[in-house]
PDB file of C-alpha atoms in Angstrom:
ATOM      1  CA  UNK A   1     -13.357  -1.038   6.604  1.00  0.00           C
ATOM      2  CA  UNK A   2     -13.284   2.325   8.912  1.00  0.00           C
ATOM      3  CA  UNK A   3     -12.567   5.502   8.168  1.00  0.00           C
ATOM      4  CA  UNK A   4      -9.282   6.850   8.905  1.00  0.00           C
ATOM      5  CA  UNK A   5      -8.593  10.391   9.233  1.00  0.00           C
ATOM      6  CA  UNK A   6      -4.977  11.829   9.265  1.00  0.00           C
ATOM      7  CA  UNK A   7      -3.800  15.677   9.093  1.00  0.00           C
ATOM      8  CA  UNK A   8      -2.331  16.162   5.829  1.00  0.00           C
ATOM      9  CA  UNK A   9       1.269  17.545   6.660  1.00  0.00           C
ATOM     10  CA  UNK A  10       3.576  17.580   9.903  1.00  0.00           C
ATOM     11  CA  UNK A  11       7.018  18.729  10.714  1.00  0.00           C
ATOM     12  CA  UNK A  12       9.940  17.514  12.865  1.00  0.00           C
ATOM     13  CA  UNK A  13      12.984  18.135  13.732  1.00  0.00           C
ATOM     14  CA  UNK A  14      15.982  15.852  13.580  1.00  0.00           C
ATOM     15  CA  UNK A  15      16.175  13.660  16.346  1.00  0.00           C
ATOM     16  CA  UNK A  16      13.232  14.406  17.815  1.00  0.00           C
ATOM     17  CA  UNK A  17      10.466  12.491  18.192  1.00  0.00           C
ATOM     18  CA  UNK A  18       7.332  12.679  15.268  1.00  0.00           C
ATOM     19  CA  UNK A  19       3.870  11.578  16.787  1.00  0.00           C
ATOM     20  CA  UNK A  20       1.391  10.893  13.763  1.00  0.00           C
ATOM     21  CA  UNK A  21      -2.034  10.767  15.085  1.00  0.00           C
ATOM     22  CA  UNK A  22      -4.683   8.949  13.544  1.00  0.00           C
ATOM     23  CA  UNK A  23      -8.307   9.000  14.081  1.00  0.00           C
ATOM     24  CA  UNK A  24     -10.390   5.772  13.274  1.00  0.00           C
ATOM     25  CA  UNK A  25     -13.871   6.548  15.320  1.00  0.00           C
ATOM     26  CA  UNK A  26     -15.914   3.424  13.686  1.00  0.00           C
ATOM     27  CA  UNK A  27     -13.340   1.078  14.291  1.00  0.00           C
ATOM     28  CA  UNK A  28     -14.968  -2.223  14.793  1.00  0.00           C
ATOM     29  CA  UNK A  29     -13.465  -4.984  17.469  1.00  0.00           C
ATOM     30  CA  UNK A  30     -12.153  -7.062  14.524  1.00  0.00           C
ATOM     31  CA  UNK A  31     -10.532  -4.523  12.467  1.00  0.00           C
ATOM     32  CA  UNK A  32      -6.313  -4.001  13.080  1.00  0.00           C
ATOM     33  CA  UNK A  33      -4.390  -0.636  12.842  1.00  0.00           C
ATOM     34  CA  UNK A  34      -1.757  -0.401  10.312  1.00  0.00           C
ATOM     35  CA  UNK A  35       0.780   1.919   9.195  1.00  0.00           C
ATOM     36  CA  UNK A  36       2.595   1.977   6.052  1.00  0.00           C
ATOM     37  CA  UNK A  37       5.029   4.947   4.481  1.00  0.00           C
ATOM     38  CA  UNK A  38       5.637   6.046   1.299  1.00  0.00           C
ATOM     39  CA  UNK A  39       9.017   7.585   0.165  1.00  0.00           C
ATOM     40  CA  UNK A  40       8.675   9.712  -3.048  1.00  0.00           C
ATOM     41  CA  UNK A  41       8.174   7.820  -6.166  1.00  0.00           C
ATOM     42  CA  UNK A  42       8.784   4.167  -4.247  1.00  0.00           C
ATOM     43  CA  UNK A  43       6.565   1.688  -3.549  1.00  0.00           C
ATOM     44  CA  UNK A  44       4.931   1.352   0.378  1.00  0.00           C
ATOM     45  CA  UNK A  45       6.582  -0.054   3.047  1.00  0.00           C
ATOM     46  CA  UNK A  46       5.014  -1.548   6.239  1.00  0.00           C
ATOM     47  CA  UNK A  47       5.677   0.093   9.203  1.00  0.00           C
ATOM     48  CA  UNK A  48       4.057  -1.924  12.171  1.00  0.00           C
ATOM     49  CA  UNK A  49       0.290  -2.710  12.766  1.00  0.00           C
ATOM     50  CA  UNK A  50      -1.753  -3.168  16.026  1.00  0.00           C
ATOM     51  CA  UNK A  51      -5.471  -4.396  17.556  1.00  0.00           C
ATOM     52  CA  UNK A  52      -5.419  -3.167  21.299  1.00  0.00           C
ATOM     53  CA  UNK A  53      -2.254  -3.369  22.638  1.00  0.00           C
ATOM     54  CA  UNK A  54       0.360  -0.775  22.251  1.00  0.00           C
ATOM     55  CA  UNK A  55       3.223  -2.495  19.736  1.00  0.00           C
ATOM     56  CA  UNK A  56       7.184  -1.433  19.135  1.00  0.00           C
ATOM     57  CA  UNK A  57       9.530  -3.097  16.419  1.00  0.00           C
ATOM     58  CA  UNK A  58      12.270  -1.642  15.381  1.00  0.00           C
ATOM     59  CA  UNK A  59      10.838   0.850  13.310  1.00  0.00           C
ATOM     60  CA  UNK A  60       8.140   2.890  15.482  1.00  0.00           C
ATOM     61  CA  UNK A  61       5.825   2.250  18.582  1.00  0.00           C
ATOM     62  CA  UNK A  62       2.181   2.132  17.841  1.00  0.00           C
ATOM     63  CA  UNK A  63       0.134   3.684  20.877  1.00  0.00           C
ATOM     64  CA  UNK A  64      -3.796   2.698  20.563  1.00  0.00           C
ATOM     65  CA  UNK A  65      -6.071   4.358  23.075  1.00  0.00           C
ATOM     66  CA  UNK A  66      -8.104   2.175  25.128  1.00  0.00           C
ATOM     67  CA  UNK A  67     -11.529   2.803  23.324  1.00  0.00           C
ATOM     68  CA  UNK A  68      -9.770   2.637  20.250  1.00  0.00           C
ATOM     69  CA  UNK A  69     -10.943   5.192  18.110  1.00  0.00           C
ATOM     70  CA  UNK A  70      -7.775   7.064  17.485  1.00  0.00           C
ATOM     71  CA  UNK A  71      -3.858   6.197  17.752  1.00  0.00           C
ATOM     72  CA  UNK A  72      -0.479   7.340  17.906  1.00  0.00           C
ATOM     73  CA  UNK A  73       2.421   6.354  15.197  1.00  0.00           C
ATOM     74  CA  UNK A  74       5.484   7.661  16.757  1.00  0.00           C
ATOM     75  CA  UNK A  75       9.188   7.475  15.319  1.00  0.00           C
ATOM     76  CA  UNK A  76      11.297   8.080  18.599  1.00  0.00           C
ATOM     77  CA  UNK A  77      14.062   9.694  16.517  1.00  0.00           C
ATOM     78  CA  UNK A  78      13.503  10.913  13.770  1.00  0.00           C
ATOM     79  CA  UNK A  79      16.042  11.045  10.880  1.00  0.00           C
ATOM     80  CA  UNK A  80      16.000  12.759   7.759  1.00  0.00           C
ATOM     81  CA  UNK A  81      15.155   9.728   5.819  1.00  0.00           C
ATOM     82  CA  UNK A  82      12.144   9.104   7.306  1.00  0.00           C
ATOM     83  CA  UNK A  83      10.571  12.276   5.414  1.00  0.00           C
ATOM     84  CA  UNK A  84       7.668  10.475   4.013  1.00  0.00           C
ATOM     85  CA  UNK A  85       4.231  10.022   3.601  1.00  0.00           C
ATOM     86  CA  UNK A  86       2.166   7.812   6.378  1.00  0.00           C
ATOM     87  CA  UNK A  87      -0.549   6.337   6.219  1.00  0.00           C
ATOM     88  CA  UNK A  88      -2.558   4.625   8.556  1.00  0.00           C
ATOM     89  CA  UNK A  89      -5.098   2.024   7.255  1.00  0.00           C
ATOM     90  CA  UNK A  90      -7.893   0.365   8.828  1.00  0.00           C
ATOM     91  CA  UNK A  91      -8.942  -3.159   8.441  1.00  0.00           C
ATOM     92  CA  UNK A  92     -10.062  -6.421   9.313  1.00  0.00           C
ATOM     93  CA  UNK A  93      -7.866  -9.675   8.583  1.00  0.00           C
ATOM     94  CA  UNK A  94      -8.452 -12.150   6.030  1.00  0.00           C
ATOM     95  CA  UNK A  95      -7.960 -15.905   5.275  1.00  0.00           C
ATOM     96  CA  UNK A  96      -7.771 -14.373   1.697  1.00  0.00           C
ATOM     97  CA  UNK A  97      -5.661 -11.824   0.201  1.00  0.00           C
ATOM     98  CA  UNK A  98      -6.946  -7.849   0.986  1.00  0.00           C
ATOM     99  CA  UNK A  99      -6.634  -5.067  -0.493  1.00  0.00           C
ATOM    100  CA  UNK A 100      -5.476  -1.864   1.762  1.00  0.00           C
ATOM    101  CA  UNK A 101      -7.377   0.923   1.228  1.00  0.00           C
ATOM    102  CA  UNK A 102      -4.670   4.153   1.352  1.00  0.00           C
ATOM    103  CA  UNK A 103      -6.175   7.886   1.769  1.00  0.00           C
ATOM    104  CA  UNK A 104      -4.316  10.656   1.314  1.00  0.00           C
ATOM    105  CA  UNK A 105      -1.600  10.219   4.518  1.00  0.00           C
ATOM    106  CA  UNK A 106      -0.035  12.509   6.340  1.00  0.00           C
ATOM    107  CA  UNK A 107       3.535  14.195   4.729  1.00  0.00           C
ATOM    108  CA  UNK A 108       5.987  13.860   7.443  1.00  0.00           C
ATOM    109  CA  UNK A 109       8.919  16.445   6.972  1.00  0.00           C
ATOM    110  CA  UNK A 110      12.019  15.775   9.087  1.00  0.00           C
ATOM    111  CA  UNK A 111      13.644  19.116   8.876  1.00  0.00           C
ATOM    112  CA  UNK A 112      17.950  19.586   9.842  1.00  0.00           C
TER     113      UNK A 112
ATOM    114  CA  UNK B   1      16.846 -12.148  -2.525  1.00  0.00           C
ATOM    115  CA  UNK B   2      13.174 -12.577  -2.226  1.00  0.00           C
ATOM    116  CA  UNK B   3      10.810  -9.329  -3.162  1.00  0.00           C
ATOM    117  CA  UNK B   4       8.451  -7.708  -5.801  1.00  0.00           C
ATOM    118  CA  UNK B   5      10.275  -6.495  -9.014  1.00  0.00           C
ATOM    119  CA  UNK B   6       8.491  -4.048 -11.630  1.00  0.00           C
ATOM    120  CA  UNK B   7       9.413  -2.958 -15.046  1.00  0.00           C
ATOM    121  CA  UNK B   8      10.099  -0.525 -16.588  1.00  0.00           C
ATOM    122  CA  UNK B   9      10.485   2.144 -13.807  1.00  0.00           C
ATOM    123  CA  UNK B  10       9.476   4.591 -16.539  1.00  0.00           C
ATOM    124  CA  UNK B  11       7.255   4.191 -19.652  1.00  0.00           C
ATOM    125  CA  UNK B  12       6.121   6.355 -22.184  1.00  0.00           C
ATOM    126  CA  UNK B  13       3.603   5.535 -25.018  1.00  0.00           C
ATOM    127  CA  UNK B  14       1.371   7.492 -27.764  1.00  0.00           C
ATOM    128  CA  UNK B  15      -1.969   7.783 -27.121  1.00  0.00           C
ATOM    129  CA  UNK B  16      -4.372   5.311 -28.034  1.00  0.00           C
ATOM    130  CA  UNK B  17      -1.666   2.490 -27.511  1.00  0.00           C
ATOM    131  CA  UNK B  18      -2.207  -0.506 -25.085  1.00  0.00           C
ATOM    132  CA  UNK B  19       0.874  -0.831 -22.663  1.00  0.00           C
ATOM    133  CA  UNK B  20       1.514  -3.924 -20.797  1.00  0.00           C
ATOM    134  CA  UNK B  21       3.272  -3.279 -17.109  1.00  0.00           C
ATOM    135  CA  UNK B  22       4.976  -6.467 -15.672  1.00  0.00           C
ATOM    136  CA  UNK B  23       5.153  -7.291 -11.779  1.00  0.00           C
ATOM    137  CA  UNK B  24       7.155 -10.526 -10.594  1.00  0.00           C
ATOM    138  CA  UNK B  25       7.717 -11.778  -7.332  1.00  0.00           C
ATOM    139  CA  UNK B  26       9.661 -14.299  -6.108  1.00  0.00           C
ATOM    140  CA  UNK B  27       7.905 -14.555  -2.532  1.00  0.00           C
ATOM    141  CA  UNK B  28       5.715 -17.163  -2.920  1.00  0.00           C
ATOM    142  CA  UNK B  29       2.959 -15.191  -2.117  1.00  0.00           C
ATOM    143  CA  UNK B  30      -0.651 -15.969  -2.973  1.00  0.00           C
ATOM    144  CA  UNK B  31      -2.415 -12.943  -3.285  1.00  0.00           C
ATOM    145  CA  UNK B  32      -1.408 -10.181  -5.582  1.00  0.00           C
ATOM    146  CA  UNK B  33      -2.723  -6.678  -6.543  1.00  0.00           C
ATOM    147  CA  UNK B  34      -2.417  -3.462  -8.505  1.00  0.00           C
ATOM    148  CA  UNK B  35      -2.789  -0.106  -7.450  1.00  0.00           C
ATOM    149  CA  UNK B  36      -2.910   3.500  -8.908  1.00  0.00           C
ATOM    150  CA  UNK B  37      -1.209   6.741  -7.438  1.00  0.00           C
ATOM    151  CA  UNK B  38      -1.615  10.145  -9.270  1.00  0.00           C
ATOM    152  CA  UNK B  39       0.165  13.014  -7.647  1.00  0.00           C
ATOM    153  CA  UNK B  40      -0.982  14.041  -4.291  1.00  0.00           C
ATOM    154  CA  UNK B  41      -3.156  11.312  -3.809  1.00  0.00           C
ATOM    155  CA  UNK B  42      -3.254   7.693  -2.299  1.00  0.00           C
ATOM    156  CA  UNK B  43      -3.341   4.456  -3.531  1.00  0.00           C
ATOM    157  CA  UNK B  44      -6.102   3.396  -5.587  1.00  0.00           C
ATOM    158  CA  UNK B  45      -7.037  -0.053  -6.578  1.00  0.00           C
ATOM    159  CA  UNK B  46      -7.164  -1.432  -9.648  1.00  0.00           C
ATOM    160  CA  UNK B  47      -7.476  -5.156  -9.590  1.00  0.00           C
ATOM    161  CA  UNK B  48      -6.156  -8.085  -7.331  1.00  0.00           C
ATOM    162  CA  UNK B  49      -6.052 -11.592  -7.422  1.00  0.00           C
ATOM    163  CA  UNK B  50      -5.748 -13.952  -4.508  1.00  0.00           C
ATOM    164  CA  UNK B  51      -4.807 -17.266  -6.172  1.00  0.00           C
ATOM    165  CA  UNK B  52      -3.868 -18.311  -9.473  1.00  0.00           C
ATOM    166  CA  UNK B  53      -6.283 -18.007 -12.178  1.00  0.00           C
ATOM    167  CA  UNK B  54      -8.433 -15.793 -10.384  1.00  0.00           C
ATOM    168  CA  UNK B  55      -8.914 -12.139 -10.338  1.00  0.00           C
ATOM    169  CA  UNK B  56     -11.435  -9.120  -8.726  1.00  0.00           C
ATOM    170  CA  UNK B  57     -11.977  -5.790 -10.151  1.00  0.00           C
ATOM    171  CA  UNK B  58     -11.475  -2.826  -7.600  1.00  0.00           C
ATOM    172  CA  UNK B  59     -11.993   0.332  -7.646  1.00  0.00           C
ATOM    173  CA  UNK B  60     -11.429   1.794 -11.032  1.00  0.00           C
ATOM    174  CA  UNK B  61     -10.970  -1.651 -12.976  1.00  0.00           C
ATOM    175  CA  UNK B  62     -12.254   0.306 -16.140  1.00  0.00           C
ATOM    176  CA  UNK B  63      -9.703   0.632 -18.821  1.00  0.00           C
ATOM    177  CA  UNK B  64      -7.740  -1.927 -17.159  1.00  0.00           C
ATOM    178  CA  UNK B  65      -6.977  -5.654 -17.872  1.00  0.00           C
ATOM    179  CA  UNK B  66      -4.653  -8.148 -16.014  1.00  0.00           C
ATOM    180  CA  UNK B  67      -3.917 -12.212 -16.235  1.00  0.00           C
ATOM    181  CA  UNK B  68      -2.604 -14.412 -13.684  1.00  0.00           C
ATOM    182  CA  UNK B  69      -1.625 -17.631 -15.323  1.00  0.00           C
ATOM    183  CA  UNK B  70       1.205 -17.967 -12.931  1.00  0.00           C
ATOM    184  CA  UNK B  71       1.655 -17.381  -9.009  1.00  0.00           C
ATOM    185  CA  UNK B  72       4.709 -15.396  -9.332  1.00  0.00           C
ATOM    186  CA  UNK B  73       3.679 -13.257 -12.427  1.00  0.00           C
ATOM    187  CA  UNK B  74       0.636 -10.560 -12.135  1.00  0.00           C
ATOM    188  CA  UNK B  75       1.150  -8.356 -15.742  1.00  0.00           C
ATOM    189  CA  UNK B  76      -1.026  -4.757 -15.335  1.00  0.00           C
ATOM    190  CA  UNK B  77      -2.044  -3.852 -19.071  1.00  0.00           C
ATOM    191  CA  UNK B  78      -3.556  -0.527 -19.771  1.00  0.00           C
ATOM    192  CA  UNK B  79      -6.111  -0.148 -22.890  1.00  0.00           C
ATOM    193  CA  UNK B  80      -6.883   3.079 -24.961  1.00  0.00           C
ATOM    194  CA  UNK B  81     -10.367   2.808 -23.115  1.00  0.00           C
ATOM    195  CA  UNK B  82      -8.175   4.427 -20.233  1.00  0.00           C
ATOM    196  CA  UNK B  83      -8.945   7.891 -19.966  1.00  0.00           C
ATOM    197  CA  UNK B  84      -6.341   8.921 -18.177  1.00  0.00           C
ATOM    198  CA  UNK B  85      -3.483   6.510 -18.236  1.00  0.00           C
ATOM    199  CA  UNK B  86      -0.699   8.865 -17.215  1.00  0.00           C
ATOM    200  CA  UNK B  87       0.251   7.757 -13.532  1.00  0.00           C
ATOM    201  CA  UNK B  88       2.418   5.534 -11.052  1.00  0.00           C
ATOM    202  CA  UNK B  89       1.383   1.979 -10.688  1.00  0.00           C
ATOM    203  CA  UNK B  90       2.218  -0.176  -7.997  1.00  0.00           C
ATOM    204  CA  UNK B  91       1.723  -4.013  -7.748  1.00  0.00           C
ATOM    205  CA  UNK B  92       1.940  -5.828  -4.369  1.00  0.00           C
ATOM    206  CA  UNK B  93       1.935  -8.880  -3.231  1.00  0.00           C
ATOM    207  CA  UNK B  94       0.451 -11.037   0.133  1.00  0.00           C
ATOM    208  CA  UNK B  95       0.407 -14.000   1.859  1.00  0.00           C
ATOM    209  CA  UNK B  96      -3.473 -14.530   2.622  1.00  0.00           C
ATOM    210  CA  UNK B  97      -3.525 -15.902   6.664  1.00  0.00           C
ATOM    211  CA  UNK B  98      -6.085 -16.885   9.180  1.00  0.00           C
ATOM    212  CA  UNK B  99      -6.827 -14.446  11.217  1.00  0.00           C
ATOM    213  CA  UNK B 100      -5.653 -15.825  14.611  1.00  0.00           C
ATOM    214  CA  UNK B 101      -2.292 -16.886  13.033  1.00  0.00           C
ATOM    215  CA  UNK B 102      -1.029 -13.498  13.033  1.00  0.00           C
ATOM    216  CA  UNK B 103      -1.663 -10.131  10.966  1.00  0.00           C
ATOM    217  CA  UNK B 104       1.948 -10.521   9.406  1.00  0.00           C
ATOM    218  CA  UNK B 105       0.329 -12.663   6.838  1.00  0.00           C
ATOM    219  CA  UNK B 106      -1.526 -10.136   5.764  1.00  0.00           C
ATOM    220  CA  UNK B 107       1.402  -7.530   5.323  1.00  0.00           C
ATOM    221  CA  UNK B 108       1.605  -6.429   1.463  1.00  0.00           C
ATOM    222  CA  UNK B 109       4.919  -5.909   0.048  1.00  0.00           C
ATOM    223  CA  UNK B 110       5.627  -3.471  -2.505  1.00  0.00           C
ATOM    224  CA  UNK B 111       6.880  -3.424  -5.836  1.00  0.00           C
ATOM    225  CA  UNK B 112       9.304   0.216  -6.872  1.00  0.00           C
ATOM    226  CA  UNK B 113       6.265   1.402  -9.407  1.00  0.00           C
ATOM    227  CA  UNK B 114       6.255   2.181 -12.847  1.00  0.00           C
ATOM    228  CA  UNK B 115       5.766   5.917 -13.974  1.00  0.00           C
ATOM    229  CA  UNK B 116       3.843   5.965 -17.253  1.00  0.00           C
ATOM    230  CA  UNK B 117       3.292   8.376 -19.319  1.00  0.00           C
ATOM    231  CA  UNK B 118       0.997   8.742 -22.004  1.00  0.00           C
ATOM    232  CA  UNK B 119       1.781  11.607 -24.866  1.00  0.00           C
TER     233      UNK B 119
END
């Protein structure tokens, strides 16, 4: 799987929105973007994933460049429970179960 | 409700004691794995298992064992041969898909964790 690389921490204020970037320079033309998040001391959630096209559910909007080598998580408006830790993961699909491999994230603080 | 249950949230044993951590979903989901998290840090792997009866060693396997007799049922347990035992495990849990027939299949849900500790 590719590399990702994320900046550790970020701030944002309520209501504004928080743009996570995510670098993923060896991405191969098989391998999806996802992005999970991590509230202290709970298990990850999925957030939204992506291959080329720029996504939006009803969590976040996932904006992938058009060589693909970085991308953009972005929470339009950002709340104070979405202080967590995101990470975006790298990785090809399977027709058999695969494991995620998580780095360190990036700590999103969502400040009053 | 369908999900990925985990217990206890928090454990405690002596040292040199083998602890077994239970993970139980209800998803009816094939694949299933275990992961490590000590403060600060990612997710690590441990093991996984994709069907019944079947299992894979990841990352740091060593001074872990797990059994999957059943599809719903994935039990972590940690020997004294782990060093470092102290830490919050979380099990997951997958529906393996073609690729083609959408990366949802491939989105892992997430137990709450257990927190051991080892004294």
């Amino acid at each position: 799987d590719a590399k990702t690389t994320q900046p550790p921490s970020m701030d944002c204020a309520e209501g504004r929105a928080a743009n996570l970037p995510c670098n993923h320079s060896t991405i191969s033309g098989n391998e999806y973007v996802y992005w999970y998040r991590q509230i202290h001391s709970q298990g990850p959630q999925y957030i939204i994933h992506g291959l080329k096209n720029n996504e939006t559910n009803e969590m976040a909007s996932l904006i992938i460049t058009e060589d693909r080598k970085s991308s953009t998580l972005i929470l339009p408006h950002a709340t104070l429970r979405d202080t967590a830790v995101y990470y975006c993961i790298v990785r090809v699909l399977s027709n058999s179960g695969y494991a995620l491999n998580f780095g360190k994230g990036t700590s999103l603080l969502v400040t009053p | 409700d369908g999900g990925i249950t985990q217990s206890p949230k928090y454990l405690f044993r002596k040292e040199g004691q083998n602890v077994t951590l239970s993970c139980e979903q209800n998803l009816n989901h094939d694949a299933m794995y275990w992961y490590r998290q000590d403060p600060g840090q990612g997710l690590r792997l441990i093991y996984y298992s994709q069907i019944v009866n079947d299992f894979q060693k990841g990352d740091i396997a060593e001074g872990y064992s797990v059994s999957r007799e059943k599809k719903e049922s994935f039990p972590l347990t940690v020997t004294s041969a782990q060093k470092n035992p102290t830490a919050f495990y979380l099990c997951a849990s997958s529906v393996p898909g073609l690729a083609g027939f959408g990366a949802q299949y491939n989105e892992q849900f997430f137990g709450p964790g257990t927190r051991l500790t080892v004294l």
